[in-house]
Amino acid sequence: MEISFSEKSQQFKAGIFAVLNEKKMELARQGRTIYNLSVGTPDFETPAHIREAVSEAAKDPENFKYSLTDRPFLKKAVRDFYLRRFGVSLEDDEVMTISGSQEGMAHIAWALCNPGDIALVPDPGYPIFSIGPELCGVKTVPYSLYEEDGYLPRLSEIPEETARQAKYILVSYPLNPVCAVADDAFYRELIAWAKKYNTVVIHDNAYSDIIYDGRTGGSFLAYEGAKEVGVEFYSLSKSYNMTGARTSLVVGNRDIVRTFWNVRSQFDYGMFLPLQYGIAAALEGPQESVHIQCADYEKRMKTLCGGLREIGWNVPDAKGTMFVWAPLPEGYTNSAEFTMELMEKSGMIVTPGSAFGKLGEGHVRMALVLPAEEMEKAVRAVGESGILHKK
Ligand SMILES: Cc1ncc(COP(=O)(O)O)c(C=O)c1O
């Protein structure tokens, strides 16, 4: 039988990542040293009190049943955390769990959009920002981000017609991959813009705890009027190193939360109860590890960026996220080709900027997933490779 697959499924060819992976295996077989900075999986441990809460809850067979709802203890933990951490007061019906922000962003359009509707997404931006709505039959319109604007959108340059038609705008700071942060003025402008055009704001807040230069990460919901116009995705993946647990929250506008809950309840029977206990333990427990880890990311970032600058590659310091956004060195224009050459010559694996949208071309993204000492070695390997001296 010849199976004919959907057009959507054909959008997701493995592409550059499969090629990178093959190359990586080949280098490993040759016994080469590899510095894998391509994937944003933290190498830090999940704090013990979170693991204990999950294991303890997993001893009770009752906790293996469909959970169907977010339990009151979990909602309380989220409400208390948002108030303590961000100064944001939430009601129970303004909070829900999702199985990772990735899943949330893949499905939120089902709650907000009809096929053919428009969603505004950043370019460059994390791929699910546009893949999510596209999977739901929504047309994405990229809004351009430029270095000279600090990678903040030029909201006033979005054509009136597009702004009016857009069902939602996806915004995320600190932003993966460009490592930029947003200031108060931007969020105020965004909320006013959203009200003017009746466009929902979805704020992806995956990196509020990984932010540098003494800044404190905030919440979109802390700004006046935010709850009226949108919701925030808060992920525990990076703050507490729980990427495999798939634990995230949607908080904010209660109508969006309720409608999204209704849609999700058709295919999801609630978060596994031991994970609900894990989330509560993370949010209510000691936060030292979050701060220590942020300081460690900053040290890695300074070692990597500073080291690369010393050897002649002008890579700016990141302002937040667990990544570095590096312009291609002189003499290179194609990020995928450069990535292959870098890996071949130095053993450093990065992600080509073109994977993050049209405006990502000309850059590569490096994940801060190795300790500072390894970063030093990686920098040395790049220096010795001769790749920065293209004729
Ligand atoms: C910007 C951004 N949002 C969301 C996610 C995914 O988070 P989660 O693990 O909660 O699905 C990532 C993961 O790298 C990310 O970089």
Short mmCIF file of C-alpha atoms and ligand atoms in Angstrom, two decimals:
data_model
loop_
_atom_site.label_atom_id
_atom_site.label_comp_id
_atom_site.label_asym_id
_atom_site.label_seq_id
_atom_site.Cartn_x
_atom_site.Cartn_y
_atom_site.Cartn_z
CA MET A 1 0.00 0.00 0.00
CA GLU A 2 1.25 3.44 -0.78
CA ILE A 3 0.51 5.78 2.10
CA SER A 4 0.05 9.39 1.17
CA PHE A 5 0.96 11.62 4.07
CA SER A 6 -0.43 15.04 4.87
CA GLU A 7 1.08 18.18 3.42
CA LYS A 8 1.78 19.34 6.99
CA SER A 9 3.84 16.27 7.76
CA GLN A 10 6.01 17.01 4.74
CA GLN A 11 6.90 20.42 6.17
CA PHE A 12 9.01 18.74 8.83
CA LYS A 13 11.90 17.21 6.97
CA ALA A 14 14.85 16.60 9.31
CA GLY A 15 17.04 18.90 7.17
CA ILE A 16 20.15 20.44 8.62
CA PHE A 17 19.75 18.80 12.04
CA ALA A 18 19.92 15.30 10.60
CA VAL A 19 23.02 16.26 8.62
CA LEU A 20 24.58 17.81 11.74
CA ASN A 21 23.83 14.71 13.73
CA GLU A 22 25.36 12.42 11.14
CA LYS A 23 28.48 14.57 11.05
CA LYS A 24 28.66 14.55 14.84
CA MET A 25 28.52 10.72 14.92
CA GLU A 26 31.24 10.57 12.28
CA LEU A 27 33.52 12.86 14.33
CA ALA A 28 32.81 10.80 17.47
CA ARG A 29 33.74 7.62 15.59
CA GLN A 30 37.03 9.27 14.63
CA GLY A 31 37.65 9.94 18.34
CA ARG A 32 37.51 13.72 17.87
CA THR A 33 36.70 15.95 20.86
CA ILE A 34 33.25 17.46 20.44
CA TYR A 35 31.86 20.59 22.10
CA ASN A 36 28.15 20.24 21.57
CA LEU A 37 26.55 23.66 21.96
CA SER A 38 23.68 22.94 19.61
CA VAL A 39 20.85 21.87 21.90
CA GLY A 40 19.40 23.81 24.83
CA THR A 41 19.21 20.94 27.28
CA PRO A 42 20.58 22.09 30.66
CA ASP A 43 23.36 20.02 32.18
CA PHE A 44 22.43 21.09 35.73
CA GLU A 45 20.58 18.75 38.09
CA THR A 46 16.95 19.03 39.12
CA PRO A 47 17.08 20.12 42.81
CA ALA A 48 16.73 17.19 45.23
CA HIS A 49 13.60 18.50 47.00
CA ILE A 50 11.72 18.52 43.68
CA ARG A 51 12.78 14.96 42.84
CA GLU A 52 11.82 13.85 46.33
CA ALA A 53 8.35 15.41 46.06
CA VAL A 54 7.79 13.62 42.73
CA SER A 55 9.09 10.26 44.07
CA GLU A 56 7.05 10.52 47.27
CA ALA A 57 3.87 11.23 45.32
CA ALA A 58 4.69 8.37 42.96
CA LYS A 59 4.46 5.90 45.88
CA ASP A 60 0.70 6.41 46.06
CA PRO A 61 -1.15 4.33 43.46
CA GLU A 62 -4.01 6.84 43.54
CA ASN A 63 -1.67 9.34 41.91
CA PHE A 64 -1.41 7.18 38.79
CA LYS A 65 -5.03 7.78 37.85
CA TYR A 66 -6.11 10.42 35.35
CA SER A 67 -5.71 13.66 37.23
CA LEU A 68 -8.28 15.53 35.08
CA THR A 69 -7.77 18.77 37.00
CA ASP A 70 -5.02 20.91 38.49
CA ARG A 71 -5.30 20.31 42.23
CA PRO A 72 -5.95 23.20 44.65
CA PHE A 73 -2.48 22.79 46.26
CA LEU A 74 -0.89 23.32 42.85
CA LYS A 75 -2.98 26.40 42.04
CA LYS A 76 -2.11 27.86 45.43
CA ALA A 77 1.60 27.22 44.88
CA VAL A 78 1.42 29.03 41.52
CA ARG A 79 -0.58 31.94 42.94
CA ASP A 80 1.82 32.37 45.85
CA PHE A 81 4.85 32.09 43.56
CA TYR A 82 3.58 34.66 41.06
CA LEU A 83 2.82 37.08 43.87
CA ARG A 84 6.17 36.58 45.61
CA ARG A 85 8.34 36.39 42.52
CA PHE A 86 6.63 38.81 40.13
CA GLY A 87 4.22 40.84 42.27
CA VAL A 88 1.34 39.43 40.20
CA SER A 89 -1.87 38.45 41.91
CA LEU A 90 -3.75 35.54 40.30
CA GLU A 91 -7.06 33.75 40.91
CA ASP A 92 -7.44 29.99 40.53
CA ASP A 93 -9.25 30.32 37.21
CA GLU A 94 -6.33 32.31 35.80
CA VAL A 95 -3.95 29.35 36.16
CA MET A 96 -3.58 26.04 34.33
CA THR A 97 -0.87 23.48 33.66
CA ILE A 98 0.32 22.39 30.22
CA SER A 99 2.73 19.63 29.24
CA GLY A 100 5.57 22.02 28.49
CA SER A 101 5.37 25.44 26.89
CA GLN A 102 6.23 23.75 23.60
CA GLU A 103 2.96 21.81 23.75
CA GLY A 104 1.10 24.92 24.85
CA MET A 105 2.41 26.96 21.95
CA ALA A 106 1.64 24.12 19.56
CA HIS A 107 -2.05 24.21 20.55
CA ILE A 108 -2.95 27.70 21.77
CA ALA A 109 -4.08 28.71 18.29
CA TRP A 110 -6.86 26.11 18.54
CA ALA A 111 -8.36 28.23 21.30
CA LEU A 112 -7.92 31.57 19.55
CA CYS A 113 -7.93 31.16 15.79
CA ASN A 114 -9.91 29.85 12.88
CA PRO A 115 -8.15 28.40 9.84
CA GLY A 116 -6.78 31.23 7.74
CA ASP A 117 -6.50 33.66 10.68
CA ILE A 118 -3.24 35.50 11.24
CA ALA A 119 -0.72 35.22 14.09
CA LEU A 120 2.24 37.56 14.41
CA VAL A 121 5.51 35.85 15.31
CA PRO A 122 9.08 37.08 15.79
CA ASP A 123 11.79 36.67 13.15
CA PRO A 124 14.27 35.50 14.36
CA GLY A 125 12.38 33.40 16.87
CA TYR A 126 12.15 29.98 18.49
CA PRO A 127 10.65 27.64 15.85
CA ILE A 128 7.46 26.55 17.70
CA PHE A 129 6.32 30.20 17.75
CA SER A 130 5.43 29.81 14.08
CA ILE A 131 5.18 26.03 13.69
CA GLY A 132 2.45 25.90 16.39
CA PRO A 133 -0.03 28.20 14.66
CA GLU A 134 0.88 26.83 11.23
CA LEU A 135 -0.01 23.32 12.40
CA CYS A 136 -3.40 24.74 13.37
CA GLY A 137 -3.94 26.13 9.87
CA VAL A 138 -3.12 29.68 10.92
CA LYS A 139 -1.15 32.00 8.67
CA THR A 140 1.91 33.38 10.43
CA VAL A 141 3.18 36.86 9.63
CA PRO A 142 6.72 37.41 10.91
CA TYR A 143 7.57 40.70 12.57
CA SER A 144 11.19 41.62 12.01
CA LEU A 145 13.69 42.06 14.81
CA TYR A 146 16.90 43.99 14.29
CA GLU A 147 20.00 44.29 16.40
CA GLU A 148 19.94 48.10 16.22
CA ASP A 149 16.54 48.06 18.00
CA GLY A 150 17.80 45.70 20.69
CA TYR A 151 15.70 43.04 18.91
CA LEU A 152 12.45 44.71 20.03
CA PRO A 153 9.63 44.80 17.48
CA ARG A 154 8.73 48.00 15.66
CA LEU A 155 5.05 47.73 16.60
CA SER A 156 4.15 51.02 14.95
CA GLU A 157 5.48 49.67 11.63
CA ILE A 158 3.16 46.65 11.58
CA PRO A 159 0.60 47.64 8.92
CA GLU A 160 -2.78 48.63 10.45
CA GLU A 161 -4.58 46.05 8.34
CA THR A 162 -2.30 43.21 9.54
CA ALA A 163 -2.50 44.35 13.17
CA ARG A 164 -6.30 44.38 12.99
CA GLN A 165 -6.46 40.97 11.34
CA ALA A 166 -3.97 39.32 13.72
CA LYS A 167 -5.63 37.13 16.32
CA TYR A 168 -2.54 37.12 18.48
CA ILE A 169 1.04 38.26 18.70
CA LEU A 170 3.66 35.98 20.19
CA VAL A 171 6.25 37.83 22.22
CA SER A 172 9.06 36.40 24.32
CA TYR A 173 11.82 38.05 26.35
CA PRO A 174 14.52 37.11 27.21
CA LEU A 175 14.31 35.89 23.61
CA ASN A 176 15.71 32.65 22.26
CA PRO A 177 17.76 32.77 20.02
CA VAL A 178 18.83 36.44 20.03
CA CYS A 179 19.36 36.66 23.83
CA ALA A 180 17.74 40.11 24.08
CA VAL A 181 15.66 41.47 26.96
CA ALA A 182 12.75 43.93 26.96
CA ASP A 183 12.21 46.98 29.15
CA ASP A 184 9.11 48.35 30.89
CA ALA A 185 8.43 50.85 28.11
CA PHE A 186 8.20 48.06 25.56
CA TYR A 187 5.64 46.06 27.54
CA ARG A 188 3.51 49.16 28.11
CA GLU A 189 3.60 49.96 24.40
CA LEU A 190 2.72 46.34 23.60
CA ILE A 191 -0.35 46.33 25.84
CA ALA A 192 -1.61 49.62 24.42
CA TRP A 193 -1.03 48.32 20.88
CA ALA A 194 -2.87 45.05 21.69
CA LYS A 195 -5.88 46.95 23.04
CA LYS A 196 -5.95 49.27 20.04
CA TYR A 197 -6.05 46.40 17.55
CA ASN A 198 -7.91 43.85 19.69
CA THR A 199 -4.99 41.46 19.31
CA VAL A 200 -4.22 38.92 22.03
CA VAL A 201 -0.68 38.82 23.47
CA ILE A 202 0.93 35.47 24.22
CA HIS A 203 4.09 36.01 26.25
CA ASP A 204 6.52 33.09 26.42
CA ASN A 205 8.47 33.53 29.64
CA ALA A 206 10.85 30.57 29.48
CA TYR A 207 13.95 32.46 30.61
CA SER A 208 12.89 34.88 33.35
CA ASP A 209 15.41 33.19 35.65
CA ILE A 210 18.34 33.31 33.24
CA ILE A 211 19.12 36.96 32.85
CA TYR A 212 22.42 38.79 33.27
CA ASP A 213 24.15 41.99 34.38
CA GLY A 214 22.22 42.14 37.65
CA ARG A 215 18.81 42.34 35.94
CA THR A 216 15.83 40.57 37.50
CA GLY A 217 13.53 38.73 35.12
CA GLY A 218 9.91 39.80 35.29
CA SER A 219 6.49 38.77 34.10
CA PHE A 220 4.40 40.30 31.34
CA LEU A 221 1.44 40.08 33.72
CA ALA A 222 3.05 42.59 36.07
CA TYR A 223 2.12 45.40 33.65
CA GLU A 224 -1.19 47.17 33.94
CA GLY A 225 -3.80 45.85 31.55
CA ALA A 226 -1.82 42.68 30.70
CA LYS A 227 -4.45 40.26 31.95
CA GLU A 228 -7.03 42.00 29.81
CA VAL A 229 -5.07 41.30 26.64
CA GLY A 230 -3.24 38.03 27.14
CA VAL A 231 -1.59 35.16 28.90
CA GLU A 232 1.92 34.11 29.81
CA PHE A 233 3.56 30.71 29.44
CA TYR A 234 5.84 29.99 32.39
CA SER A 235 8.05 26.91 32.02
CA LEU A 236 9.79 25.06 34.83
CA SER A 237 12.07 23.37 32.30
CA LYS A 238 15.05 25.70 32.49
CA SER A 239 14.62 27.37 35.89
CA TYR A 240 14.51 24.01 37.69
CA ASN A 241 16.11 21.74 35.07
CA MET A 242 12.95 19.74 34.52
CA THR A 243 12.97 19.60 30.72
CA GLY A 244 11.91 15.94 30.62
CA ALA A 245 9.08 16.41 33.12
CA ARG A 246 7.13 18.67 30.70
CA THR A 247 5.89 21.05 33.36
CA SER A 248 4.64 24.49 32.35
CA LEU A 249 1.87 26.88 33.20
CA VAL A 250 -0.46 29.20 31.36
CA VAL A 251 -1.45 32.16 33.50
CA GLY A 252 -3.38 35.35 32.89
CA ASN A 253 -6.60 36.14 31.06
CA ARG A 254 -9.26 33.83 32.50
CA ASP A 255 -11.33 33.57 29.31
CA ILE A 256 -8.28 32.41 27.37
CA VAL A 257 -7.32 29.99 30.17
CA ARG A 258 -10.84 28.53 30.29
CA THR A 259 -11.19 28.17 26.53
CA PHE A 260 -7.71 26.68 26.19
CA TRP A 261 -8.54 24.27 29.03
CA ASN A 262 -11.71 23.18 27.21
CA VAL A 263 -9.80 22.54 24.02
CA ARG A 264 -6.93 20.73 25.73
CA SER A 265 -9.27 18.58 27.81
CA GLN A 266 -10.31 16.88 24.55
CA PHE A 267 -6.88 15.31 24.19
CA ASP A 268 -5.19 15.69 27.58
CA TYR A 269 -6.52 14.17 30.82
CA GLY A 270 -4.54 16.38 33.12
CA MET A 271 -1.00 16.59 34.40
CA PHE A 272 0.39 13.44 36.07
CA LEU A 273 -0.21 14.02 39.79
CA PRO A 274 3.37 13.36 40.96
CA LEU A 275 4.40 16.18 38.59
CA GLN A 276 1.83 18.49 40.14
CA TYR A 277 3.55 17.82 43.47
CA GLY A 278 6.90 18.43 41.78
CA ILE A 279 5.75 21.82 40.45
CA ALA A 280 4.47 22.84 43.88
CA ALA A 281 7.77 21.78 45.49
CA ALA A 282 9.75 23.76 42.91
CA LEU A 283 7.74 26.95 43.30
CA GLU A 284 7.38 26.79 47.10
CA GLY A 285 10.85 25.45 47.91
CA PRO A 286 14.26 27.13 48.23
CA GLN A 287 15.27 29.19 45.20
CA GLU A 288 19.03 29.32 45.82
CA SER A 289 19.78 26.82 43.07
CA VAL A 290 18.01 29.07 40.56
CA HIS A 291 20.30 31.99 41.43
CA ILE A 292 23.46 29.89 41.58
CA GLN A 293 22.68 28.41 38.22
CA CYS A 294 22.01 31.81 36.66
CA ALA A 295 25.42 33.00 37.93
CA ASP A 296 27.00 29.89 36.41
CA TYR A 297 25.31 30.52 33.05
CA GLU A 298 26.61 34.08 33.16
CA LYS A 299 30.14 32.85 33.85
CA ARG A 300 29.93 30.41 30.93
CA MET A 301 28.56 33.16 28.69
CA LYS A 302 31.36 35.59 29.62
CA THR A 303 33.99 32.87 29.16
CA LEU A 304 32.63 31.93 25.75
CA CYS A 305 31.89 35.40 24.37
CA GLY A 306 34.98 37.04 25.91
CA GLY A 307 37.18 34.15 24.77
CA LEU A 308 35.86 34.27 21.21
CA ARG A 309 36.35 38.03 21.06
CA GLU A 310 39.96 37.58 22.18
CA ILE A 311 40.65 35.25 19.27
CA GLY A 312 39.08 37.66 16.81
CA TRP A 313 35.43 36.57 16.58
CA ASN A 314 33.29 39.52 17.59
CA VAL A 315 30.53 37.83 19.59
CA PRO A 316 28.51 40.15 21.86
CA ASP A 317 27.62 39.16 25.42
CA ALA A 318 24.12 37.72 25.82
CA LYS A 319 21.67 39.69 27.99
CA GLY A 320 19.62 36.65 28.94
CA THR A 321 18.61 33.04 28.00
CA MET A 322 20.98 30.07 28.06
CA PHE A 323 22.30 30.93 24.60
CA VAL A 324 24.70 33.16 22.74
CA TRP A 325 23.82 34.72 19.37
CA ALA A 326 26.97 35.00 17.32
CA PRO A 327 27.29 36.85 13.99
CA LEU A 328 29.20 34.81 11.41
CA PRO A 329 32.90 35.65 11.35
CA GLU A 330 34.20 37.72 8.46
CA GLY A 331 34.23 35.90 5.18
CA TYR A 332 31.15 33.72 5.85
CA THR A 333 27.58 34.37 4.77
CA ASN A 334 25.78 31.03 5.05
CA SER A 335 25.09 29.85 8.61
CA ALA A 336 24.46 26.20 7.70
CA GLU A 337 27.69 25.95 5.70
CA PHE A 338 29.63 27.72 8.44
CA THR A 339 28.17 25.38 11.07
CA MET A 340 29.39 22.33 9.15
CA GLU A 341 32.84 23.82 8.64
CA LEU A 342 33.10 24.85 12.31
CA MET A 343 32.20 21.36 13.44
CA GLU A 344 34.60 19.72 11.01
CA LYS A 345 37.52 21.98 11.87
CA SER A 346 37.06 22.62 15.62
CA GLY A 347 34.61 20.03 16.96
CA MET A 348 32.27 22.83 18.15
CA ILE A 349 28.64 22.16 17.23
CA VAL A 350 26.27 25.12 17.03
CA THR A 351 22.85 25.75 15.48
CA PRO A 352 22.66 27.70 12.23
CA GLY A 353 20.71 30.92 12.61
CA SER A 354 18.66 30.11 9.51
CA ALA A 355 16.78 27.56 11.65
CA PHE A 356 15.17 30.51 13.48
CA GLY A 357 13.72 32.41 10.53
CA LYS A 358 14.84 34.45 7.56
CA LEU A 359 16.51 37.11 9.69
CA GLY A 360 18.41 34.43 11.62
CA GLU A 361 20.68 33.91 8.62
CA GLY A 362 24.09 35.45 9.23
CA HIS A 363 24.26 34.16 12.81
CA VAL A 364 24.71 30.92 14.74
CA ARG A 365 23.31 30.06 18.17
CA MET A 366 25.46 28.51 20.89
CA ALA A 367 23.91 26.87 23.96
CA LEU A 368 25.60 27.44 27.31
CA VAL A 369 25.46 23.78 28.24
CA LEU A 370 29.12 23.17 29.14
CA PRO A 371 30.97 24.35 32.24
CA ALA A 372 33.26 27.40 31.92
CA GLU A 373 36.41 25.21 31.78
CA GLU A 374 35.00 23.31 28.81
CA MET A 375 34.03 26.60 27.18
CA GLU A 376 37.67 27.67 27.44
CA LYS A 377 38.73 24.50 25.67
CA ALA A 378 36.07 25.00 23.02
CA VAL A 379 37.33 28.55 22.38
CA ARG A 380 40.89 27.25 22.10
CA ALA A 381 39.76 24.62 19.60
CA VAL A 382 38.07 27.30 17.48
CA GLY A 383 41.23 29.46 17.64
CA GLU A 384 43.51 26.60 16.65
CA SER A 385 41.21 25.49 13.82
CA GLY A 386 42.09 28.51 11.71
CA ILE A 387 38.41 28.98 10.78
CA LEU A 388 38.47 32.65 11.69
CA HIS A 389 41.05 33.44 9.04
CA LYS A 390 39.16 32.76 5.85
CA LYS A 391 40.99 34.04 2.81
C1 LIG B 1 11.79 30.23 24.13
C2 LIG B 1 11.41 28.85 24.53
N1 LIG B 1 10.14 28.58 24.82
C3 LIG B 1 9.75 27.35 25.19
C4 LIG B 1 10.65 26.31 25.25
C5 LIG B 1 10.18 24.94 25.60
O1 LIG B 1 9.89 24.86 26.94
P1 LIG B 1 9.19 23.57 27.53
O2 LIG B 1 10.27 22.64 27.95
O3 LIG B 1 8.40 24.10 28.68
O4 LIG B 1 8.32 22.97 26.48
C6 LIG B 1 11.99 26.54 24.96
C7 LIG B 1 12.97 25.44 25.01
O5 LIG B 1 14.11 25.53 24.67
C8 LIG B 1 12.38 27.84 24.58
O6 LIG B 1 13.64 28.13 24.28
#
